[in-house]
CSV table of C-alpha atoms in Angstrom, one decimal:
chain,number,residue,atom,x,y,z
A,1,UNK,CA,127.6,80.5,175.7
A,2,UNK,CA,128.3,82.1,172.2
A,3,UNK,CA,128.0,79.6,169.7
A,4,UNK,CA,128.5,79.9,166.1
A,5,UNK,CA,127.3,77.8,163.5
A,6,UNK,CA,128.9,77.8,159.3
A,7,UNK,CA,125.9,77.2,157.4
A,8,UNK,CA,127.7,77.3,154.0
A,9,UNK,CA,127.6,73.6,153.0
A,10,UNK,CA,123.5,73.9,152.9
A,11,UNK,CA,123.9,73.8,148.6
A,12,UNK,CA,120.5,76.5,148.5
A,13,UNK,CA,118.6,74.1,151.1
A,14,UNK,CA,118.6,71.1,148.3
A,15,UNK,CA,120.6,68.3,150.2
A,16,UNK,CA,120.2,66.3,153.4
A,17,UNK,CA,122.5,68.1,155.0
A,18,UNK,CA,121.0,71.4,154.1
A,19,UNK,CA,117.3,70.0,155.4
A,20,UNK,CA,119.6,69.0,159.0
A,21,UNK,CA,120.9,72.6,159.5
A,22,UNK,CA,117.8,74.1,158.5
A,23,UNK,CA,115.8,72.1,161.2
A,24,UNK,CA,118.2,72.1,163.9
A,25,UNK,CA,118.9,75.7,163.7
A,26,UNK,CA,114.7,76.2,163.6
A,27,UNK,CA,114.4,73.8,166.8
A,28,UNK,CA,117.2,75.7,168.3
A,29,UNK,CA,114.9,78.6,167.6
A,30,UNK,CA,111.8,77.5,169.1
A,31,UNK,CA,113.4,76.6,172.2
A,32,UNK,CA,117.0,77.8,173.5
A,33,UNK,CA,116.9,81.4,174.8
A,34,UNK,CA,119.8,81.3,177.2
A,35,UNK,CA,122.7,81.5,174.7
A,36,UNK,CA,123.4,84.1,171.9
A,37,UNK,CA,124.3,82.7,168.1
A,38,UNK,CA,125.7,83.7,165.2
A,39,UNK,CA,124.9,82.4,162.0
A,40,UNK,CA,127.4,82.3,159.4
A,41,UNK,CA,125.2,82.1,156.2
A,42,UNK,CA,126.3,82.5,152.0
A,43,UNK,CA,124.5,86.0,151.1
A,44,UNK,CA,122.2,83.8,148.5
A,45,UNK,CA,121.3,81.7,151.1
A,46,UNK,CA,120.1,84.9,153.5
A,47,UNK,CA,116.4,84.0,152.5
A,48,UNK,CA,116.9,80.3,154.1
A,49,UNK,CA,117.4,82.1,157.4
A,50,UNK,CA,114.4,84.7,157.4
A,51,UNK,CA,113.0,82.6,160.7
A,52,UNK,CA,116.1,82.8,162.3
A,53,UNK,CA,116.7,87.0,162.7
A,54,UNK,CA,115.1,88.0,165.8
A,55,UNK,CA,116.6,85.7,167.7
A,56,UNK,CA,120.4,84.8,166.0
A,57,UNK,CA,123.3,87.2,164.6
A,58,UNK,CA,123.5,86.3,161.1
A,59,UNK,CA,126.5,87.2,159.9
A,60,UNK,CA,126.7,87.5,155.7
A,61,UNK,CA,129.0,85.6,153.6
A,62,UNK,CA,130.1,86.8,150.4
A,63,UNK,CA,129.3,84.6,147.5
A,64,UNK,CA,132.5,84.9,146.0
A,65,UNK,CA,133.4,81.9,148.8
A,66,UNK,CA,130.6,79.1,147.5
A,67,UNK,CA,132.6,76.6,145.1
A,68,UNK,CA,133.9,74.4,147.5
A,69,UNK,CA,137.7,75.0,147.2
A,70,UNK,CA,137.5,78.6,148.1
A,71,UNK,CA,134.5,77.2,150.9
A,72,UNK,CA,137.3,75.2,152.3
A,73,UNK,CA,139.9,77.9,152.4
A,74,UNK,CA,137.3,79.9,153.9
A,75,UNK,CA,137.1,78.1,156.8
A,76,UNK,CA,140.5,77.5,157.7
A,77,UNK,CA,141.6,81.1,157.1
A,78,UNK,CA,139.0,83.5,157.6
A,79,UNK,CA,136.2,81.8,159.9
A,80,UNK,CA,138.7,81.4,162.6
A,81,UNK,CA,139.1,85.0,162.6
A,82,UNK,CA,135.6,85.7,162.9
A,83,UNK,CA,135.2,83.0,165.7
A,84,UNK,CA,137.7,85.0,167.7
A,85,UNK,CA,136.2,88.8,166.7
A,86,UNK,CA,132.5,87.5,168.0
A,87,UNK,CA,133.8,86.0,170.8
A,88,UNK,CA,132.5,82.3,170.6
A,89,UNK,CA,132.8,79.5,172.8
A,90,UNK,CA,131.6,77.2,170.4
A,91,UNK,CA,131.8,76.6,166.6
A,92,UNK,CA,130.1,74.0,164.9
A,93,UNK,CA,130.8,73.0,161.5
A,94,UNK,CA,127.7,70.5,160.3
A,95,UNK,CA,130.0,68.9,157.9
A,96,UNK,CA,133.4,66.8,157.5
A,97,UNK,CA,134.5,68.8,154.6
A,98,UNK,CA,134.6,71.7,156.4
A,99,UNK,CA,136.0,70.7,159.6
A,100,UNK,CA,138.8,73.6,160.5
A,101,UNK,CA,142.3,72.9,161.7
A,102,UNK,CA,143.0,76.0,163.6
A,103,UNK,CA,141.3,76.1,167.2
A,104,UNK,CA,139.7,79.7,167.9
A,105,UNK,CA,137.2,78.1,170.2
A,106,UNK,CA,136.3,74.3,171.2
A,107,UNK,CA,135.0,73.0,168.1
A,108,UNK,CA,132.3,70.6,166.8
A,109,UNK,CA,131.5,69.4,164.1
A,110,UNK,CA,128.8,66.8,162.4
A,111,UNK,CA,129.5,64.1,160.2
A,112,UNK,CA,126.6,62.6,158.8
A,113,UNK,CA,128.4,60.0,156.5
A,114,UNK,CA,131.7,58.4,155.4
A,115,UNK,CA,130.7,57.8,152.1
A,116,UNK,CA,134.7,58.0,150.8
A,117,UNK,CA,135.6,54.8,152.8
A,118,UNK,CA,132.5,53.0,152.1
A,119,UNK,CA,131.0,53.9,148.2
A,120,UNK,CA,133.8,53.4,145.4
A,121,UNK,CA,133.8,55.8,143.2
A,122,UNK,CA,131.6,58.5,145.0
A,123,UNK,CA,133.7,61.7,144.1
A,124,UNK,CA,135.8,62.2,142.0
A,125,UNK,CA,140.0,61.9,142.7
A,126,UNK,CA,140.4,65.0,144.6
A,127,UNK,CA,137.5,64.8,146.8
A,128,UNK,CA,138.4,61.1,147.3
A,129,UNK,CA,141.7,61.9,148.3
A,130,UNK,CA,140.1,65.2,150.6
A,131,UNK,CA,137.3,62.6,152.5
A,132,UNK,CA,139.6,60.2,153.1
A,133,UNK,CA,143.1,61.6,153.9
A,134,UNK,CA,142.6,65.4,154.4
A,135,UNK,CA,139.8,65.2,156.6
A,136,UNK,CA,140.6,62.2,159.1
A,137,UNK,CA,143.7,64.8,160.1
A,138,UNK,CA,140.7,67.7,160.6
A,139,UNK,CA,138.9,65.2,162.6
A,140,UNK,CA,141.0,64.6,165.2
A,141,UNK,CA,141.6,68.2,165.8
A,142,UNK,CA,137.8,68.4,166.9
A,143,UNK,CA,136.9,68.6,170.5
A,144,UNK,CA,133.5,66.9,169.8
A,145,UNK,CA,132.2,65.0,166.6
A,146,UNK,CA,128.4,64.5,166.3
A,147,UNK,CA,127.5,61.6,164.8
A,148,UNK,CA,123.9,61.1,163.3
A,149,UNK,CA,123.5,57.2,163.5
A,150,UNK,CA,125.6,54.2,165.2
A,151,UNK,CA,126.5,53.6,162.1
A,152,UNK,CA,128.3,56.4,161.2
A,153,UNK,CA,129.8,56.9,164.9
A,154,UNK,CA,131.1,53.4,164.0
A,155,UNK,CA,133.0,54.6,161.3
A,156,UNK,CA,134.3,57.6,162.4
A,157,UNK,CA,135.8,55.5,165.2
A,158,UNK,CA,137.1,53.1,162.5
A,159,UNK,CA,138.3,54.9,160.0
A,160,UNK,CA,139.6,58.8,162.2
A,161,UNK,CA,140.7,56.2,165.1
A,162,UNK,CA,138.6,59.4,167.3
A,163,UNK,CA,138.5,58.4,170.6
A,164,UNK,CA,134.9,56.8,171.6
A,165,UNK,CA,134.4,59.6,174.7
A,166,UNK,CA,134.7,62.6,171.6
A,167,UNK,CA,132.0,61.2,169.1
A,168,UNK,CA,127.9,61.2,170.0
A,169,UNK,CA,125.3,60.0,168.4
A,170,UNK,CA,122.7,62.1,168.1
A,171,UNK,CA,120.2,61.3,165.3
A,172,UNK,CA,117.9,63.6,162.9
A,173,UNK,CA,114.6,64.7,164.5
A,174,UNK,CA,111.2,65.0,162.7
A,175,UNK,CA,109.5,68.6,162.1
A,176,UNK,CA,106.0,66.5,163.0
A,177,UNK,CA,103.8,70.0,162.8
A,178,UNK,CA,104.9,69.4,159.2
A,179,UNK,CA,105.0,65.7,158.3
A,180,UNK,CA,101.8,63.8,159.2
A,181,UNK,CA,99.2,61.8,157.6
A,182,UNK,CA,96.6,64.8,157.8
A,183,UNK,CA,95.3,66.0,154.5
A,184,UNK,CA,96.0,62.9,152.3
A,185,UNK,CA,92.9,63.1,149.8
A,186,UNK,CA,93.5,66.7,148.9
A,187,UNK,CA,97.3,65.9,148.6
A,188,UNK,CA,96.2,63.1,146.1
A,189,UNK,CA,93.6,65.6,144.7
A,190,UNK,CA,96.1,68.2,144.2
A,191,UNK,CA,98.7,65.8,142.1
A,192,UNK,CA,96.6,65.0,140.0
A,193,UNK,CA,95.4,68.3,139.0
A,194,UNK,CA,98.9,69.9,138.6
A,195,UNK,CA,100.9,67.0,137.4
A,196,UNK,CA,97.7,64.2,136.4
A,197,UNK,CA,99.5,61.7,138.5
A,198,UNK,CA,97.3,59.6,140.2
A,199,UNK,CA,97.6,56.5,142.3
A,200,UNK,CA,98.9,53.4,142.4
A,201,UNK,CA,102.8,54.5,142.8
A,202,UNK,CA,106.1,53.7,144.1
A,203,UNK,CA,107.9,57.3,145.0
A,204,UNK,CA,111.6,57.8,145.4
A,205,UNK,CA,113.0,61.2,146.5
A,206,UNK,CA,116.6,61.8,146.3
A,207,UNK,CA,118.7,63.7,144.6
A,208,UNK,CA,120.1,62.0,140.8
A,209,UNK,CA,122.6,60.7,141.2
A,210,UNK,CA,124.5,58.0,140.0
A,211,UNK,CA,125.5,55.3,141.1
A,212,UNK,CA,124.9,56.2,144.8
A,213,UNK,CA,121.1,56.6,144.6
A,214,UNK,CA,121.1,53.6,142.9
A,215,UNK,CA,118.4,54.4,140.2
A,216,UNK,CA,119.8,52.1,138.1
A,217,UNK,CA,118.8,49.1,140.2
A,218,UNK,CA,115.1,50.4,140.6
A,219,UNK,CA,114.7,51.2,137.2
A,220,UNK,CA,116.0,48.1,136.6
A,221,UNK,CA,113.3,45.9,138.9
A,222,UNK,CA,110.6,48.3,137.9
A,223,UNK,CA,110.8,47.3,134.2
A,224,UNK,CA,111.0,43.0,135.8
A,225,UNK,CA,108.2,44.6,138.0
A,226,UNK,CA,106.0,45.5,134.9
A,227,UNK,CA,106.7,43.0,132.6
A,228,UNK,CA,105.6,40.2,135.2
A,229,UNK,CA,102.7,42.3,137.2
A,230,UNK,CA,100.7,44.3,134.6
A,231,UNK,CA,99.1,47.1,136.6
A,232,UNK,CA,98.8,50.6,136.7
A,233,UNK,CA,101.5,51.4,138.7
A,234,UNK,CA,103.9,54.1,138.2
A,235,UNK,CA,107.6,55.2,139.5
A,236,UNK,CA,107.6,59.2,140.5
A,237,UNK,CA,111.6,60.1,140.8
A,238,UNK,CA,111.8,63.6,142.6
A,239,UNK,CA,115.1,65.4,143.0
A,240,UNK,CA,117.3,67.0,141.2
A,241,UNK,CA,120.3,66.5,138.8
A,242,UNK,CA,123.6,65.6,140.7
A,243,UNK,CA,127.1,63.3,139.6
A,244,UNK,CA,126.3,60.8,136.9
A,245,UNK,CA,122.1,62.3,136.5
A,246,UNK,CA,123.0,61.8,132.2
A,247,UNK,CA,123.2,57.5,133.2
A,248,UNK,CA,119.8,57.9,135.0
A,249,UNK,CA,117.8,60.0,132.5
A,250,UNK,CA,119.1,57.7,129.6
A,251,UNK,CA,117.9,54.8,131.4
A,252,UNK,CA,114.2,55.8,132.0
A,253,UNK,CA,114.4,57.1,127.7
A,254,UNK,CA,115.4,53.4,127.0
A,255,UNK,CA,112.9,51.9,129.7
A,256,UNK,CA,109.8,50.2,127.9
A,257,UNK,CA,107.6,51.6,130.3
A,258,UNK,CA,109.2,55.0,130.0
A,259,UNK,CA,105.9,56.0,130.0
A,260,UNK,CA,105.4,55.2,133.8
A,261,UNK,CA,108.6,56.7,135.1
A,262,UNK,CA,107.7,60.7,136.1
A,263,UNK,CA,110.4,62.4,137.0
A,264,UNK,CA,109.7,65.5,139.0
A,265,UNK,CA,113.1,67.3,139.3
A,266,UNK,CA,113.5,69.4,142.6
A,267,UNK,CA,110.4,69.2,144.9
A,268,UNK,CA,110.9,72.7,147.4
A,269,UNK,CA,111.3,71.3,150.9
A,270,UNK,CA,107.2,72.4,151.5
A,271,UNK,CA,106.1,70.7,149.4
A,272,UNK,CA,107.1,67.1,150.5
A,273,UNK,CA,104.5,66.2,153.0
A,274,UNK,CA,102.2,66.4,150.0
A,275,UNK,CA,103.9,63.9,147.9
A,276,UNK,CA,104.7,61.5,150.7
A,277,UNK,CA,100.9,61.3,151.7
A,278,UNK,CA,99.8,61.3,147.9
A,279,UNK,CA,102.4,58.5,147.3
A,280,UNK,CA,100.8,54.5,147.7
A,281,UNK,CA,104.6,53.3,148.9
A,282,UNK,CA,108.0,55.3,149.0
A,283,UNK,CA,111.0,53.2,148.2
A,284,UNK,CA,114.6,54.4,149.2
A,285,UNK,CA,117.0,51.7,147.7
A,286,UNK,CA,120.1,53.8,148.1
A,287,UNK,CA,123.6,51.9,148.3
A,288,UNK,CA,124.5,53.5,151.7
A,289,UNK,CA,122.9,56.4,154.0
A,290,UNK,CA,124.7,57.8,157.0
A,291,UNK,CA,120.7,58.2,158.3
A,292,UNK,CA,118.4,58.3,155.8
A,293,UNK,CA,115.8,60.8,156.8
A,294,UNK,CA,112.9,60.6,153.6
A,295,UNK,CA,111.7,57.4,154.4
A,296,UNK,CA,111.6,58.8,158.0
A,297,UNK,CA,109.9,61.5,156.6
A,298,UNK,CA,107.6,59.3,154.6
A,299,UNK,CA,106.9,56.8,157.7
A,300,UNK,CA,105.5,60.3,159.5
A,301,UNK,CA,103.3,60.9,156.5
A,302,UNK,CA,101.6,57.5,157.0
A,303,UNK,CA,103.6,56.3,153.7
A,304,UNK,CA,104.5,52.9,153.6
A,305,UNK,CA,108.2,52.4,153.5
A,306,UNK,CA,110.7,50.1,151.2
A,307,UNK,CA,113.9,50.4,151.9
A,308,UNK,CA,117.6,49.8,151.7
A,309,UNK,CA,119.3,47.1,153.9
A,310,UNK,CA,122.6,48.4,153.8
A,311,UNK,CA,124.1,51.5,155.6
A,312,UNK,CA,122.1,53.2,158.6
A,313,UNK,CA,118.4,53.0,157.2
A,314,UNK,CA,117.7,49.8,158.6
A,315,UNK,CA,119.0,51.3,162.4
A,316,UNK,CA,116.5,54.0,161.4
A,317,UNK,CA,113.6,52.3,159.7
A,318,UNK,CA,114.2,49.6,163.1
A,319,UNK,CA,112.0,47.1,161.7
A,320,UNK,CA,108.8,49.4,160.6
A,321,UNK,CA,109.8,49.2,156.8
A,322,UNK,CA,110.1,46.5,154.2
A,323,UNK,CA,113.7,45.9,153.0
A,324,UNK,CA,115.6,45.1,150.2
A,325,UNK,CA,119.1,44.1,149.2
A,326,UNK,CA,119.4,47.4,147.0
A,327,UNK,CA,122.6,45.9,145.1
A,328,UNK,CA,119.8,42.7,144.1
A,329,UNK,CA,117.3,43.9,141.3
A,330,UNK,CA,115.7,40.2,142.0
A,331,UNK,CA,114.9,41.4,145.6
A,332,UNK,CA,113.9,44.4,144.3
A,333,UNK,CA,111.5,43.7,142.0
A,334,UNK,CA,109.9,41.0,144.9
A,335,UNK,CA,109.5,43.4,147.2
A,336,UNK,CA,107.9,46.2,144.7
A,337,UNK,CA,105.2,43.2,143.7
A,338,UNK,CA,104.5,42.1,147.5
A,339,UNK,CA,103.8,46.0,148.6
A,340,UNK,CA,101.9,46.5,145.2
A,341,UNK,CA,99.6,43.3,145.9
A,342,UNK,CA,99.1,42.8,149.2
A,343,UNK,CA,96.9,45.3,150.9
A,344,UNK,CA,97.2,44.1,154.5
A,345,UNK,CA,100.8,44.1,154.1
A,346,UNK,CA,100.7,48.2,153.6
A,347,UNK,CA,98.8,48.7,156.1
A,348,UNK,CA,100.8,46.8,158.9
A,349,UNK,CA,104.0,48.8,157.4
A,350,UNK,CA,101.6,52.4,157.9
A,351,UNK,CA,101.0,52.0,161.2
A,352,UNK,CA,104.2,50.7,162.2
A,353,UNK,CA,105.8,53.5,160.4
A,354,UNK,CA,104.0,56.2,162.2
A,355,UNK,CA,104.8,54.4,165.4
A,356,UNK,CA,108.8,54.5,164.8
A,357,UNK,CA,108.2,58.3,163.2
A,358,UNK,CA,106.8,59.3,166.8
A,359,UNK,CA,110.6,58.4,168.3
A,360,UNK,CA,112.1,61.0,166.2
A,361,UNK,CA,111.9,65.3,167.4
A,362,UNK,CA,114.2,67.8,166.2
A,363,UNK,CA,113.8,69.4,169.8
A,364,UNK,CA,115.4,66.2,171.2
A,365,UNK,CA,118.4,66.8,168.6
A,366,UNK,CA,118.3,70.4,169.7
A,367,UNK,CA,118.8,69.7,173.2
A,368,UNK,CA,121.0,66.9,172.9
A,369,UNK,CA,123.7,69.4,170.5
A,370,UNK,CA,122.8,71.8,173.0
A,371,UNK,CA,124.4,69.3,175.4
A,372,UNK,CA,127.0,68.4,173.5
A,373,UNK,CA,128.0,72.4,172.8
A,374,UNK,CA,128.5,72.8,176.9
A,375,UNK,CA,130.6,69.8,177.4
A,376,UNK,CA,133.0,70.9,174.2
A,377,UNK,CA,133.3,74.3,175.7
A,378,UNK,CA,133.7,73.1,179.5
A,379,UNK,CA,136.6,70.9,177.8
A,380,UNK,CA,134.4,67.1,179.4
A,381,UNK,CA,134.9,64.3,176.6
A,382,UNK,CA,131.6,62.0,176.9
A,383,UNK,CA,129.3,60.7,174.8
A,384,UNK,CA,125.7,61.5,174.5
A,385,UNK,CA,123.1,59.0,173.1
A,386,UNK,CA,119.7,60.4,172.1
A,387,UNK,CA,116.4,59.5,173.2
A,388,UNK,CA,115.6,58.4,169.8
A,389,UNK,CA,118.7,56.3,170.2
A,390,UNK,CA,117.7,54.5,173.0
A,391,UNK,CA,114.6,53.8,172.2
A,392,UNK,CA,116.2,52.2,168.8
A,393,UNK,CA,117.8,49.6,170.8
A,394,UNK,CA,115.3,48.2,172.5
């Protein structure tokens, strides 16, 4: 098969879905060499895709077709015509907003959320109006949707009324070569010496914004948190400035234990391991996830997890975190006092997070979309559930 993949919703590698493309496309890498790919990749993001040249077609796009209404017109006028000139079988698009209407080839795409239909208030009017009217039109048009939790596959079938047989879930893998609990101490050691942080603390990384993050509500039970439970502890936000960021930095200004709260700003993708092993828990008490890959991320890194009870981290997390009602700052605040003074308690939630981690393997992902690009193009409707899937059910 030729298969093409648009890369161009990545936002410079700084978003989920920009960490999903760049791991499946590296999996895909490491072990697929019976089909040919082209890359379709913004010329800023070239760099991104330096591990990709010897063995993909990238094909350049120019930067003049970034902001996302000329990205969307993009697709629907001129990708089709590349899809046809290099011959593909396959395109996938690894976003909703992005699906195309017109059908060079058998198209699939990945939708990783349905945040429209599910967070009030997300986006703005327009985008609103795009997610939830616009798109469950492009939707149908696809021959295959991939969906990255039950979750979301649940939606999709609820809200783009997508017949079952044309969505599967196929969920986010783990680069495990990368995430592990090796090298803790010198992680710890390193902190400190570059930003004199030093443990105990809670870390949260995701992006700032506001109020889908819900750095409100943390903020919020971190300040009950101190006031009740004087200790040490600090709150590390990492992640960079996104819708509504001016609510969140106001409210750690006015915090009375401003001087705890850290915040990092963007942390580059290598660097992560490091602060997931340095960090004594990781919360993640976001209003709703279509997966939720950092706590995954931090469970791998021997990180105890606390996380959000709503959305599809708890199918992810499966039991090996502790959770929260992330809309309660009560809650909250319970659970950041129970993981700060119970020992025993962390270490049951380690070890039962680097068991769930091990279920998780972006070659599994690779495979399975593999999977899923031959039944698109062979024109067979049916479902494909992951490994990681499975073993989730059980």
């Amino acid at each position: 098969m030729r298969i093409g993949i648009s890369t161009s919703v990545i936002q410079r590698g700084k978003s989920g879905v920009g960490q999903h493309v760049l791991a499946l496309t590296r999996a895909l890498v490491a072990s697929e060499t019976r089909h040919e790919f082209v890359l379709f990749v913004l010329e800023n993001d070239l760099p991104l895709f330096t591990f990709a040249r010897e063995a993909m077609q990238i094909v350049p796009v120019a930067e003049r077709h970034r902001p996302a209404v000329r990205d969307i017109v993009w697709h629907q006028t001129q990708l089709p015509a590349l899809a046809r000139a290099h011959r593909l079988d396959v395109l996938h698009v690894p976003s909703y907003r992005r699906m195309l209407w017109p059908k060079p080839c058998a198209l699939v795409a990945t939708i990783h959320d349905l945040a429209p239909f599910r967070v009030p208030k997300k986006y703005d009017l327009a985008r609103m109006f795009y997610g939830r009217v616009v798109v469950r039109q492009l939707a149908r048009r696809q021959d295959h949707i991939v969906a990255v939790s039950r979750d979301t596959a649940q939606d999709i079938a609820k809200y783009f009324k997508v017949a079952a047989d044309r969505i599967s879930v196929v969920h986010n893998g783990l680069a495990h070569e990368r995430f592990s609990p090796v090298g803790a101490e010198q992680d710890r050691a390193m902190l400190a010496q570059r930003h004199g942080l030093r443990p105990p603390f809670f870390l949260y990384v995701a992006r700032l914004e506001h109020p889908a993050k819900n750095h409100a509500r943390l903020i919020a039970a971190f300040n009950h948190f101190k006031t009740t439970t004087p200790s040490p502890w600090q709150l590390v936000l990492c992640g960079s400035d996104w819708h509504g960021a001016g609510v969140i930095h106001d409210l750690v200004r006015r915090s009375p234990f401003a001087q705890d709260i850290r915040q990092m700003g963007f942390v580059a993708d290598a660097e992560l391991p490091a602060w997931y092993r340095a960090a004594t828990v990781f919360v993640y008490p976001s209003i709703f996830e279509g997966f939720g890959l950092p706590p995954l991320e931090a469970m791998a890194c021997g990180c105890p997890v606390l996380a959000s009870a709503l959305g599809a981290v708890g199918e992810v997390c499966a039991g090996a975190a502790a959770t929260a009602d992330p809309l309660d700052v009560a809650d909250l605040t319970r659970q950041l006092a129970r993981l700060a003074g119970d020992d025993v308690f962390r270490s049951q939630l380690r070890a039962a997070g680097l068991a769930r981690a091990r279920a998780f393997d972006w070659r599994r992902t690779a495979a399975a979309t593999l999977e899923i690009y031959a039944r698109a193009a062979a024109g067979r409707a049916s479902p494909i559930l992951t490994s990681a899937l499975a073993n989730a059910t059980h």
